[in-house]
PDB file of C-alpha atoms in Angstrom:
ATOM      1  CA  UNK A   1       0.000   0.000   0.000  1.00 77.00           C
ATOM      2  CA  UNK A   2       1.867   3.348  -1.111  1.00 67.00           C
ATOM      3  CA  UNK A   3       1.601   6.355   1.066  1.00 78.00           C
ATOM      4  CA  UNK A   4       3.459   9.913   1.424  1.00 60.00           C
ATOM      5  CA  UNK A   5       6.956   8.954   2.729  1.00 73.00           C
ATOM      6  CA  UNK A   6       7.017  12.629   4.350  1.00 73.00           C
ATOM      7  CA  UNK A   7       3.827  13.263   5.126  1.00 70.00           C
ATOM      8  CA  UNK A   8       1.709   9.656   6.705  1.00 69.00           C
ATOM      9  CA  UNK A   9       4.436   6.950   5.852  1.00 75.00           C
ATOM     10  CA  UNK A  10       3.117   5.446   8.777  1.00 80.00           C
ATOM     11  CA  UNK A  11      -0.454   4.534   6.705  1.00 72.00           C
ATOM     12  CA  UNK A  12       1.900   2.338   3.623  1.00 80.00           C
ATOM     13  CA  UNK A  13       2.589  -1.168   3.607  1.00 87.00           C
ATOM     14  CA  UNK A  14       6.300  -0.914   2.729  1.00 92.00           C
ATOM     15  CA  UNK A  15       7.132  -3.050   0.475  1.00 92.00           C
ATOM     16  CA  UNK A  16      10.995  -2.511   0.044  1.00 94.00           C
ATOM     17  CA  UNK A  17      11.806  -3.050   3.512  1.00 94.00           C
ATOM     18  CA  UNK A  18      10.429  -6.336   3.022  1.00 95.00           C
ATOM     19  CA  UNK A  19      12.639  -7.022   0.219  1.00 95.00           C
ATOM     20  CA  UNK A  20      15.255  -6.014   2.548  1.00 95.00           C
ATOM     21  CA  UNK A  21      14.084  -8.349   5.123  1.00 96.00           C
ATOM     22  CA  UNK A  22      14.603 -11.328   3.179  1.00 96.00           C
ATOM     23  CA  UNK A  23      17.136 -10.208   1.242  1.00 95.00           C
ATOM     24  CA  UNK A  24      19.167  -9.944   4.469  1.00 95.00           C
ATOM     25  CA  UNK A  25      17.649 -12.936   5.565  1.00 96.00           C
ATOM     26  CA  UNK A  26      18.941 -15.030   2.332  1.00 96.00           C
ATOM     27  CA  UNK A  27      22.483 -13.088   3.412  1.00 94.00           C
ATOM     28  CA  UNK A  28      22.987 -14.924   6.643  1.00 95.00           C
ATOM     29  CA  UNK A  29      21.355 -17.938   5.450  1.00 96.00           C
ATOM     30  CA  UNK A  30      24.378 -18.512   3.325  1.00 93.00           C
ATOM     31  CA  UNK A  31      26.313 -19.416   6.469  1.00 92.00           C
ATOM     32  CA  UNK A  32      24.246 -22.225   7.436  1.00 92.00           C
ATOM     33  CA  UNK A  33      23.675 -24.178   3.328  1.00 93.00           C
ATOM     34  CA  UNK A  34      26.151 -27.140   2.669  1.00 91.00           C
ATOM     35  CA  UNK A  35      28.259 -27.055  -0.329  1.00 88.00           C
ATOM     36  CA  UNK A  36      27.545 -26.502  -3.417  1.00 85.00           C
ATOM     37  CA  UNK A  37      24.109 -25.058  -2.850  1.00 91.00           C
ATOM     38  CA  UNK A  38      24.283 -21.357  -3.930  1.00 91.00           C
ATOM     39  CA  UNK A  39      22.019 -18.552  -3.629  1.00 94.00           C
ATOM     40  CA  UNK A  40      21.787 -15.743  -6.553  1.00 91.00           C
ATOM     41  CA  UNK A  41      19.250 -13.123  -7.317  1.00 92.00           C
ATOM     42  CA  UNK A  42      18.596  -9.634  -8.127  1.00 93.00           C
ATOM     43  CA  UNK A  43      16.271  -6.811  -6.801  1.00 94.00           C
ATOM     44  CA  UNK A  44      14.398  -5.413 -10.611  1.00 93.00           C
ATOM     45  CA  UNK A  45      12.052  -3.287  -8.920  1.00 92.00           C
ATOM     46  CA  UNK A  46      12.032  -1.999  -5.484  1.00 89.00           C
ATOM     47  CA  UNK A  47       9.586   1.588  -6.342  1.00 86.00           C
ATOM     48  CA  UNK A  48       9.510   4.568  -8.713  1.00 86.00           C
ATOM     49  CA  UNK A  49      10.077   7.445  -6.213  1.00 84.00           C
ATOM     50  CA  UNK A  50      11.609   8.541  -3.422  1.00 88.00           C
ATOM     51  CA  UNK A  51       8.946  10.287  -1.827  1.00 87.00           C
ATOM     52  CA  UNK A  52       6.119   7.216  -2.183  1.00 84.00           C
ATOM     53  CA  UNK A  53       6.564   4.327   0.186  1.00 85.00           C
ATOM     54  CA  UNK A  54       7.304   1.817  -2.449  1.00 89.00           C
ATOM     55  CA  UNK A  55       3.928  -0.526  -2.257  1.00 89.00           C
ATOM     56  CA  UNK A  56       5.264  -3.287  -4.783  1.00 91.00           C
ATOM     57  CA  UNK A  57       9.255  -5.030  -5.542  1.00 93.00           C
ATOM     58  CA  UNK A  58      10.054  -7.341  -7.224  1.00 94.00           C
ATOM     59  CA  UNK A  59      12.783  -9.637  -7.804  1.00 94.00           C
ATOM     60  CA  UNK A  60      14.391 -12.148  -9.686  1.00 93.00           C
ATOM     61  CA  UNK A  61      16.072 -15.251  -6.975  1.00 93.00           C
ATOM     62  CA  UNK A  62      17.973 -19.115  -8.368  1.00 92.00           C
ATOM     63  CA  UNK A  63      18.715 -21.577  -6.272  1.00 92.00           C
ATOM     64  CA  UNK A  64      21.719 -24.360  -7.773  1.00 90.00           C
ATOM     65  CA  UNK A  65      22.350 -27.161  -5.563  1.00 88.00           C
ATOM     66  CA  UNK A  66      24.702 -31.025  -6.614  1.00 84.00           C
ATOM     67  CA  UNK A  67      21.035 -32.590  -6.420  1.00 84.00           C
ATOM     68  CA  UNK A  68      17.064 -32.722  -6.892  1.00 85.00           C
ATOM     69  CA  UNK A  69      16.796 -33.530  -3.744  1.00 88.00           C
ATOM     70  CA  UNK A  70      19.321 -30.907  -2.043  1.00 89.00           C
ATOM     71  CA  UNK A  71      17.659 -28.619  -4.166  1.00 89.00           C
ATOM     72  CA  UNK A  72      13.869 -29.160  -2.632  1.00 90.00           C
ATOM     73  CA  UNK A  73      15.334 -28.701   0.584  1.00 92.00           C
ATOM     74  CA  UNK A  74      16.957 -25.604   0.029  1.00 93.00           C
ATOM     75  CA  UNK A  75      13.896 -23.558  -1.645  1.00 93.00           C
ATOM     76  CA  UNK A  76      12.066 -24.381   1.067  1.00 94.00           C
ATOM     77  CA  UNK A  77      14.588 -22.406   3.373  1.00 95.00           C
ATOM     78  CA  UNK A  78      15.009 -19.616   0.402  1.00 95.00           C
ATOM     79  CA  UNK A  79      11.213 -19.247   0.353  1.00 95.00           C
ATOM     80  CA  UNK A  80      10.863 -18.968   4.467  1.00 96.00           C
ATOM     81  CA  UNK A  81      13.302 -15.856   3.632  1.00 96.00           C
ATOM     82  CA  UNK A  82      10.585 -14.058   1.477  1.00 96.00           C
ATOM     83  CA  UNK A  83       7.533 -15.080   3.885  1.00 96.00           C
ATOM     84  CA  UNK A  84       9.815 -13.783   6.921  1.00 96.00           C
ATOM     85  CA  UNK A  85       9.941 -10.147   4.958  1.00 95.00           C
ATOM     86  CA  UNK A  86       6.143 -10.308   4.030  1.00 95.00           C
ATOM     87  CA  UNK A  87       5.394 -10.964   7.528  1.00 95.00           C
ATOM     88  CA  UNK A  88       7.892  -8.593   9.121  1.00 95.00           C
ATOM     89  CA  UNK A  89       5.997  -5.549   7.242  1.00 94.00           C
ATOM     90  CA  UNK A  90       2.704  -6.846   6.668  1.00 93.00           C
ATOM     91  CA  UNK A  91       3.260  -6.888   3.020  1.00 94.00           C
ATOM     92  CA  UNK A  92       1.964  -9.977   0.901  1.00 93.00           C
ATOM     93  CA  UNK A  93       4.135 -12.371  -1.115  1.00 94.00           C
ATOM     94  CA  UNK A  94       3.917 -13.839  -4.569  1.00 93.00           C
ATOM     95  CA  UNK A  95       5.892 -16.185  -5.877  1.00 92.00           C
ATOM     96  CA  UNK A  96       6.138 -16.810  -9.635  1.00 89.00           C
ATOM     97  CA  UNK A  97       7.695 -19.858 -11.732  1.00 83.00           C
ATOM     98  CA  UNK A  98      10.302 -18.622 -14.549  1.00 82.00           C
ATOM     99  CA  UNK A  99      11.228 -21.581 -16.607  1.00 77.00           C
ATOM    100  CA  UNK A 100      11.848 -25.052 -16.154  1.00 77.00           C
ATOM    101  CA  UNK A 101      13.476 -27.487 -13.242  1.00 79.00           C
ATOM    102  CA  UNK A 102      17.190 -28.685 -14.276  1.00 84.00           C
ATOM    103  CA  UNK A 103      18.064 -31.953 -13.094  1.00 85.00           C
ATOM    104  CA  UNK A 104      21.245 -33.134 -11.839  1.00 83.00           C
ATOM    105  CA  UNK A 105      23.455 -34.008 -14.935  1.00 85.00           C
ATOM    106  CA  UNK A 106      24.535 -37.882 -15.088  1.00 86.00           C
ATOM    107  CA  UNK A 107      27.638 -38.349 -16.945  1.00 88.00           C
ATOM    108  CA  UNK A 108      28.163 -41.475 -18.347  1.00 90.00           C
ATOM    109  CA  UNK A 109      31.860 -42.906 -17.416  1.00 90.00           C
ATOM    110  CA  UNK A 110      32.794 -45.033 -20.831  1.00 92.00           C
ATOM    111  CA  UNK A 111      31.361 -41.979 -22.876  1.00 92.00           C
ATOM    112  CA  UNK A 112      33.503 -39.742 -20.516  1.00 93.00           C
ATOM    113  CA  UNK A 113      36.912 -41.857 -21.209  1.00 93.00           C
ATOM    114  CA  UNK A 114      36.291 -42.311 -25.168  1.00 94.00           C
ATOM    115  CA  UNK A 115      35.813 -38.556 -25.093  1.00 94.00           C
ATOM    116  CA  UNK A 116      39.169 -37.890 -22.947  1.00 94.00           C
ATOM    117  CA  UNK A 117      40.564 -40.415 -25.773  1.00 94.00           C
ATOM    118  CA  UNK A 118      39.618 -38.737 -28.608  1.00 95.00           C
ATOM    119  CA  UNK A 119      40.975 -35.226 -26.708  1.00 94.00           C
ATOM    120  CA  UNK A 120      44.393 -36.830 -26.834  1.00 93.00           C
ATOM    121  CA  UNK A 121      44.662 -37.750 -30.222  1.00 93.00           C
ATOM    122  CA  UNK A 122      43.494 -33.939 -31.145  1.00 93.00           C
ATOM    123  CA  UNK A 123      46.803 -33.134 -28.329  1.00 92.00           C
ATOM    124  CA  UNK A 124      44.509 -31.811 -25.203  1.00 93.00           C
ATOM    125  CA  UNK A 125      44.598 -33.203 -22.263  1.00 90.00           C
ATOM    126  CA  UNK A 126      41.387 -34.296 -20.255  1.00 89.00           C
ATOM    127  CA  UNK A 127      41.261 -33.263 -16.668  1.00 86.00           C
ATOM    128  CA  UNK A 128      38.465 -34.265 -14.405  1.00 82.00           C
ATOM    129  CA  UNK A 129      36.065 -32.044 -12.648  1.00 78.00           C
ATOM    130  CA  UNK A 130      34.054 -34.371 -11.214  1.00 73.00           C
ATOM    131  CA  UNK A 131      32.339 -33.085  -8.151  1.00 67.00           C
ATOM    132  CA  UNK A 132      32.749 -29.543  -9.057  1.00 69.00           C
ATOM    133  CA  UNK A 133      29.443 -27.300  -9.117  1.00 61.00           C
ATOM    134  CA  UNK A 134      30.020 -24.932 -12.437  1.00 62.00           C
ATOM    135  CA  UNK A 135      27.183 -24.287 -14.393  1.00 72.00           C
ATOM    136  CA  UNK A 136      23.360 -25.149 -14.857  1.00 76.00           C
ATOM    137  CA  UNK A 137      21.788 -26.963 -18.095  1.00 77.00           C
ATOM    138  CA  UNK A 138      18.636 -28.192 -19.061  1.00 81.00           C
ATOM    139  CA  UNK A 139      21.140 -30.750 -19.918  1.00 84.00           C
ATOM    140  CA  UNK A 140      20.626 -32.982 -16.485  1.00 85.00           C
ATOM    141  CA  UNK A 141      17.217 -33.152 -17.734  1.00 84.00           C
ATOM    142  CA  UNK A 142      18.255 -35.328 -20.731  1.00 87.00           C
ATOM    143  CA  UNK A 143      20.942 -36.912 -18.732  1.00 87.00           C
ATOM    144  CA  UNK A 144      17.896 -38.616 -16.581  1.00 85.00           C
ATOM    145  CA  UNK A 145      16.901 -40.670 -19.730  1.00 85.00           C
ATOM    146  CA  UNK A 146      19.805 -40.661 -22.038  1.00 86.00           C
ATOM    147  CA  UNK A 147      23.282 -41.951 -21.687  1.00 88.00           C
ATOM    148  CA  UNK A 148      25.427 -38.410 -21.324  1.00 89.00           C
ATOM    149  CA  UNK A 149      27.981 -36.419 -21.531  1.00 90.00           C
ATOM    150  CA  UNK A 150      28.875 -32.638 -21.364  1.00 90.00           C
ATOM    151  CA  UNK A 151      32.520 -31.921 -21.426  1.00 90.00           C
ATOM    152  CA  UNK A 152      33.941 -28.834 -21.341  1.00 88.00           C
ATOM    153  CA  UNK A 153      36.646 -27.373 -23.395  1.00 90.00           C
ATOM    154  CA  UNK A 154      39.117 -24.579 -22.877  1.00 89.00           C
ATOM    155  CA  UNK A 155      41.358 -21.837 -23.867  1.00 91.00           C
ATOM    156  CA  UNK A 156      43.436 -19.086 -23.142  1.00 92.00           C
ATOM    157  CA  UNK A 157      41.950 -16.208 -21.601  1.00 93.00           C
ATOM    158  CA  UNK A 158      45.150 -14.372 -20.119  1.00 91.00           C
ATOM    159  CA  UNK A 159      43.261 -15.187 -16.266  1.00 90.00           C
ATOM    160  CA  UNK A 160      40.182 -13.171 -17.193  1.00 90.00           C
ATOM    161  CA  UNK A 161      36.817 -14.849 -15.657  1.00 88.00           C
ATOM    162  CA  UNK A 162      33.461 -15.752 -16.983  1.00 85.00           C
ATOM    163  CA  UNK A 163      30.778 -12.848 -17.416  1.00 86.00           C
ATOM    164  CA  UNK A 164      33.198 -10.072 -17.952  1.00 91.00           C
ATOM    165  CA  UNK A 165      34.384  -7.959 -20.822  1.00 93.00           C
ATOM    166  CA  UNK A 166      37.881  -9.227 -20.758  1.00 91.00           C
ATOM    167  CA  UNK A 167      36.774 -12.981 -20.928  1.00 92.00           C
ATOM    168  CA  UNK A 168      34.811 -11.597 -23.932  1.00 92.00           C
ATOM    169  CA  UNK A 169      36.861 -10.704 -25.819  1.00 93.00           C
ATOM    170  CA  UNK A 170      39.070 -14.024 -25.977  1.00 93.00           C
ATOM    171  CA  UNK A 171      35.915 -15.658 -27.046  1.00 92.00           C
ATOM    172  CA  UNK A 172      36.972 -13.799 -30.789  1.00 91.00           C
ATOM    173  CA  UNK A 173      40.598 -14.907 -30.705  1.00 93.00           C
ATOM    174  CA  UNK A 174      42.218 -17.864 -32.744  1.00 94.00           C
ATOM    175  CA  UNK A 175      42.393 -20.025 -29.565  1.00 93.00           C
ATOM    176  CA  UNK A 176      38.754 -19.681 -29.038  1.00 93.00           C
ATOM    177  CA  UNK A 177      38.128 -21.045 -32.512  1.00 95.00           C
ATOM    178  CA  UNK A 178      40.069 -23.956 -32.468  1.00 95.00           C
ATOM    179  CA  UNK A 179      38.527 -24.809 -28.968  1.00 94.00           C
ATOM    180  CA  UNK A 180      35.045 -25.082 -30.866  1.00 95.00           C
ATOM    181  CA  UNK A 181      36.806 -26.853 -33.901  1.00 96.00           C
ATOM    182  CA  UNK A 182      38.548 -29.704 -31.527  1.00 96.00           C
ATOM    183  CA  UNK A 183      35.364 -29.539 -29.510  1.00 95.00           C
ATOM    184  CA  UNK A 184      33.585 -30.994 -32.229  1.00 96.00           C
ATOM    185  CA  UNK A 185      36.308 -32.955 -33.368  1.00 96.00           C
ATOM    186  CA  UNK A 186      35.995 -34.680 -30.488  1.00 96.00           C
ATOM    187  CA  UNK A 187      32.621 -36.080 -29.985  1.00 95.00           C
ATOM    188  CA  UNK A 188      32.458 -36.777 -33.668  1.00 96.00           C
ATOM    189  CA  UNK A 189      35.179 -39.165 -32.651  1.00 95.00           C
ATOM    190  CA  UNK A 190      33.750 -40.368 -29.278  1.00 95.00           C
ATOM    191  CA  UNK A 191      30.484 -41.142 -31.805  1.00 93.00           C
ATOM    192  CA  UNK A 192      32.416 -43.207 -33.792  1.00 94.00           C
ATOM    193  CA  UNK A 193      34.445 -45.106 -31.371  1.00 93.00           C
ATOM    194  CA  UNK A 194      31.534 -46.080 -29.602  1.00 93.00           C
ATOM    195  CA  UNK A 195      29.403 -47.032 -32.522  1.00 92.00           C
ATOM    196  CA  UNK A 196      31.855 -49.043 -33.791  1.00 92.00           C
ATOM    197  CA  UNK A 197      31.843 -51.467 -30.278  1.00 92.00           C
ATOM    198  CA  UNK A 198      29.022 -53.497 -30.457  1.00 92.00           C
ATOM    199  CA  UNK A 199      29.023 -54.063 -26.447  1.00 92.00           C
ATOM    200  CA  UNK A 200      29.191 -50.438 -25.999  1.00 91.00           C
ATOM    201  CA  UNK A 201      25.931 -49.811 -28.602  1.00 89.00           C
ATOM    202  CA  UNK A 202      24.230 -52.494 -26.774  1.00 89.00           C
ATOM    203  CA  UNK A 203      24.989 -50.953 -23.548  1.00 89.00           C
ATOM    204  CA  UNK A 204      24.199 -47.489 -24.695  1.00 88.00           C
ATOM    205  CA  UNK A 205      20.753 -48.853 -26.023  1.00 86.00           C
ATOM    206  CA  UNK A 206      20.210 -50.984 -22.935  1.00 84.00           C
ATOM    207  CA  UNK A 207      20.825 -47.958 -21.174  1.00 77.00           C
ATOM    208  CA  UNK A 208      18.294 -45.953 -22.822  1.00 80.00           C
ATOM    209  CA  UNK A 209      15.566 -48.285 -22.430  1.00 79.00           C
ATOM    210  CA  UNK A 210      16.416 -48.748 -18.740  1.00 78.00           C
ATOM    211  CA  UNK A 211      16.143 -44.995 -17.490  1.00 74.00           C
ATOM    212  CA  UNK A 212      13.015 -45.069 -19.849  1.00 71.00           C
ATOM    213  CA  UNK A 213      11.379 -47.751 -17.951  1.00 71.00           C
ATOM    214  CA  UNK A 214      12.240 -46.232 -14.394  1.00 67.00           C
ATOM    215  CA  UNK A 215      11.511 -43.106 -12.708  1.00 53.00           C
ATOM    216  CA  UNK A 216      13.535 -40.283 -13.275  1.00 47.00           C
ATOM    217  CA  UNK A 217      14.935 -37.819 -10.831  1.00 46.00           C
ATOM    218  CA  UNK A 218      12.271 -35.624  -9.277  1.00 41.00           C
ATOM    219  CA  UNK A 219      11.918 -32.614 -11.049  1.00 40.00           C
ATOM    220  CA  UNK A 220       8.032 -31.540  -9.936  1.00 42.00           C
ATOM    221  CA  UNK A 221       7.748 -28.717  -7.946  1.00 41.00           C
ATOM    222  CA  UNK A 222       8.193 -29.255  -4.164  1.00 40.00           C
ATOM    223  CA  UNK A 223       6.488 -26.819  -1.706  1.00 42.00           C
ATOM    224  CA  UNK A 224       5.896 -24.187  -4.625  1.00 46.00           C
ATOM    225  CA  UNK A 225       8.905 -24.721  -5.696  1.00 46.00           C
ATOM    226  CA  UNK A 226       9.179 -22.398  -8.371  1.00 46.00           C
ATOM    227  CA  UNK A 227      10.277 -24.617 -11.743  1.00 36.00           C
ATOM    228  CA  UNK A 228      13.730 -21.809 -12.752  1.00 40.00           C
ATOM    229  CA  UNK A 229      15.514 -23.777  -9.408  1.00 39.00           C
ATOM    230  CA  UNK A 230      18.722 -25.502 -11.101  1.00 39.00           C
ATOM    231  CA  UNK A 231      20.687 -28.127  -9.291  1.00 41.00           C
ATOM    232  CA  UNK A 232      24.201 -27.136 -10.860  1.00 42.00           C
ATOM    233  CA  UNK A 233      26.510 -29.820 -12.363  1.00 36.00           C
TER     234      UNK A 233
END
């Protein structure tokens, strides 16, 4: 409910403080969520002047966790953040689904090793990141019901991170380039190898029919769980 913020504040519901409730709240829960469960978001509205007791925010929040599972758990402590600000300031609370649940990925091991193969006749070596959280794909999903793999490969950015200007622009340089060529290289060699093993076809195929047949990993919403939650993998 907007009001003056000079004149009768006291008669608004204000609904930035409580975006500032449980943003502060999602701070120091931080402290207390086990590895590789992270916490992200964004404030894209929080009022339109400075004089009006802001009576809506909004915000954009993603949860990654290693699992489904881990992942349930945590929204359910995210989401106890936003009720505690709604409740602190008598606002009221909606939450909204953006997108689509990612699963957990499942990498398949023999893929995995004709891949790191196939890297070391192209003259990369494979290094294992198994365990690591990096990045969220809808990939997982597909990883539930298909034999999988998403490997990663590099190249020189001079140190520069992800999401910056500087990392960028090495995405343009010659390195880059031959990172997508021996990228593709690659798997068009894993392919072959593996098509060319009957026992690893049949396995592939057996595979395919098994996660088929059996449940996959929950992805339904859990406690309004909104559906843009991403286990990371």
């Amino acid at each position: 409910m907007p009001s003056h913020a000079a004149l009768a504040p006291w008669e608004g519901v204000n609904a930035l403080d409580a975006m500032t409730v449980a943003h502060t709240a999602l701070g120091l829960l931080r402290q207390q969520l086990p590895p590789g469960v992270i916490v992200h978001g964004i404030v894209t509205d929080g009022g339109q002047a400075v004089n009006v007791i802001p009576a809506r925010t909004s915000a954009r929040c993603e949860v990654r966790a290693r699992s489904t599972v881990q992942l349930a758990e945590a929204w359910l402590r995210v989401r106890a953040c936003f009720e505690a600000g709604a409740l602190a300031t008598g606002a009221g609370l909606e939450l909204r689904s953006h997108g689509r649940d990612f699963a957990d990925l499942r990498q398949d091991p023999d893929m995995t090793l004709a891949y790191a193969g196939a890297l070391g006749e192209l003259g990369r070596t494979a290094t294992s990141r198994h365990g690591e959280t990096m990045a969220s794909t809808d990939m997982g999903n597909v990883s539930q019901l298909l034999p999988t793999i998403h490997p990663t490969i590099g190249y020189d950015t001079g140190g520069a991170k992800q999401h910056t200007p500087e990392f960028t622009a090495y995405g343009k340089s010659p390195g880059a380039d031959l990172a997508v060529l021996d990228g593709a290289t690659a798997l068009a060699l894993t392919g072959a190898d593996l098509a060319m093993s009957p026992a690893q076809r049949t396995r592939l195929l057996d595979g395919v029919r098994q996660r088929q047949r059996s449940q996959p990993m929950a992805t339904e919403r859990a406690a309004g769980r909104p559906p843009s939650l991403r286990p990371g993998g």
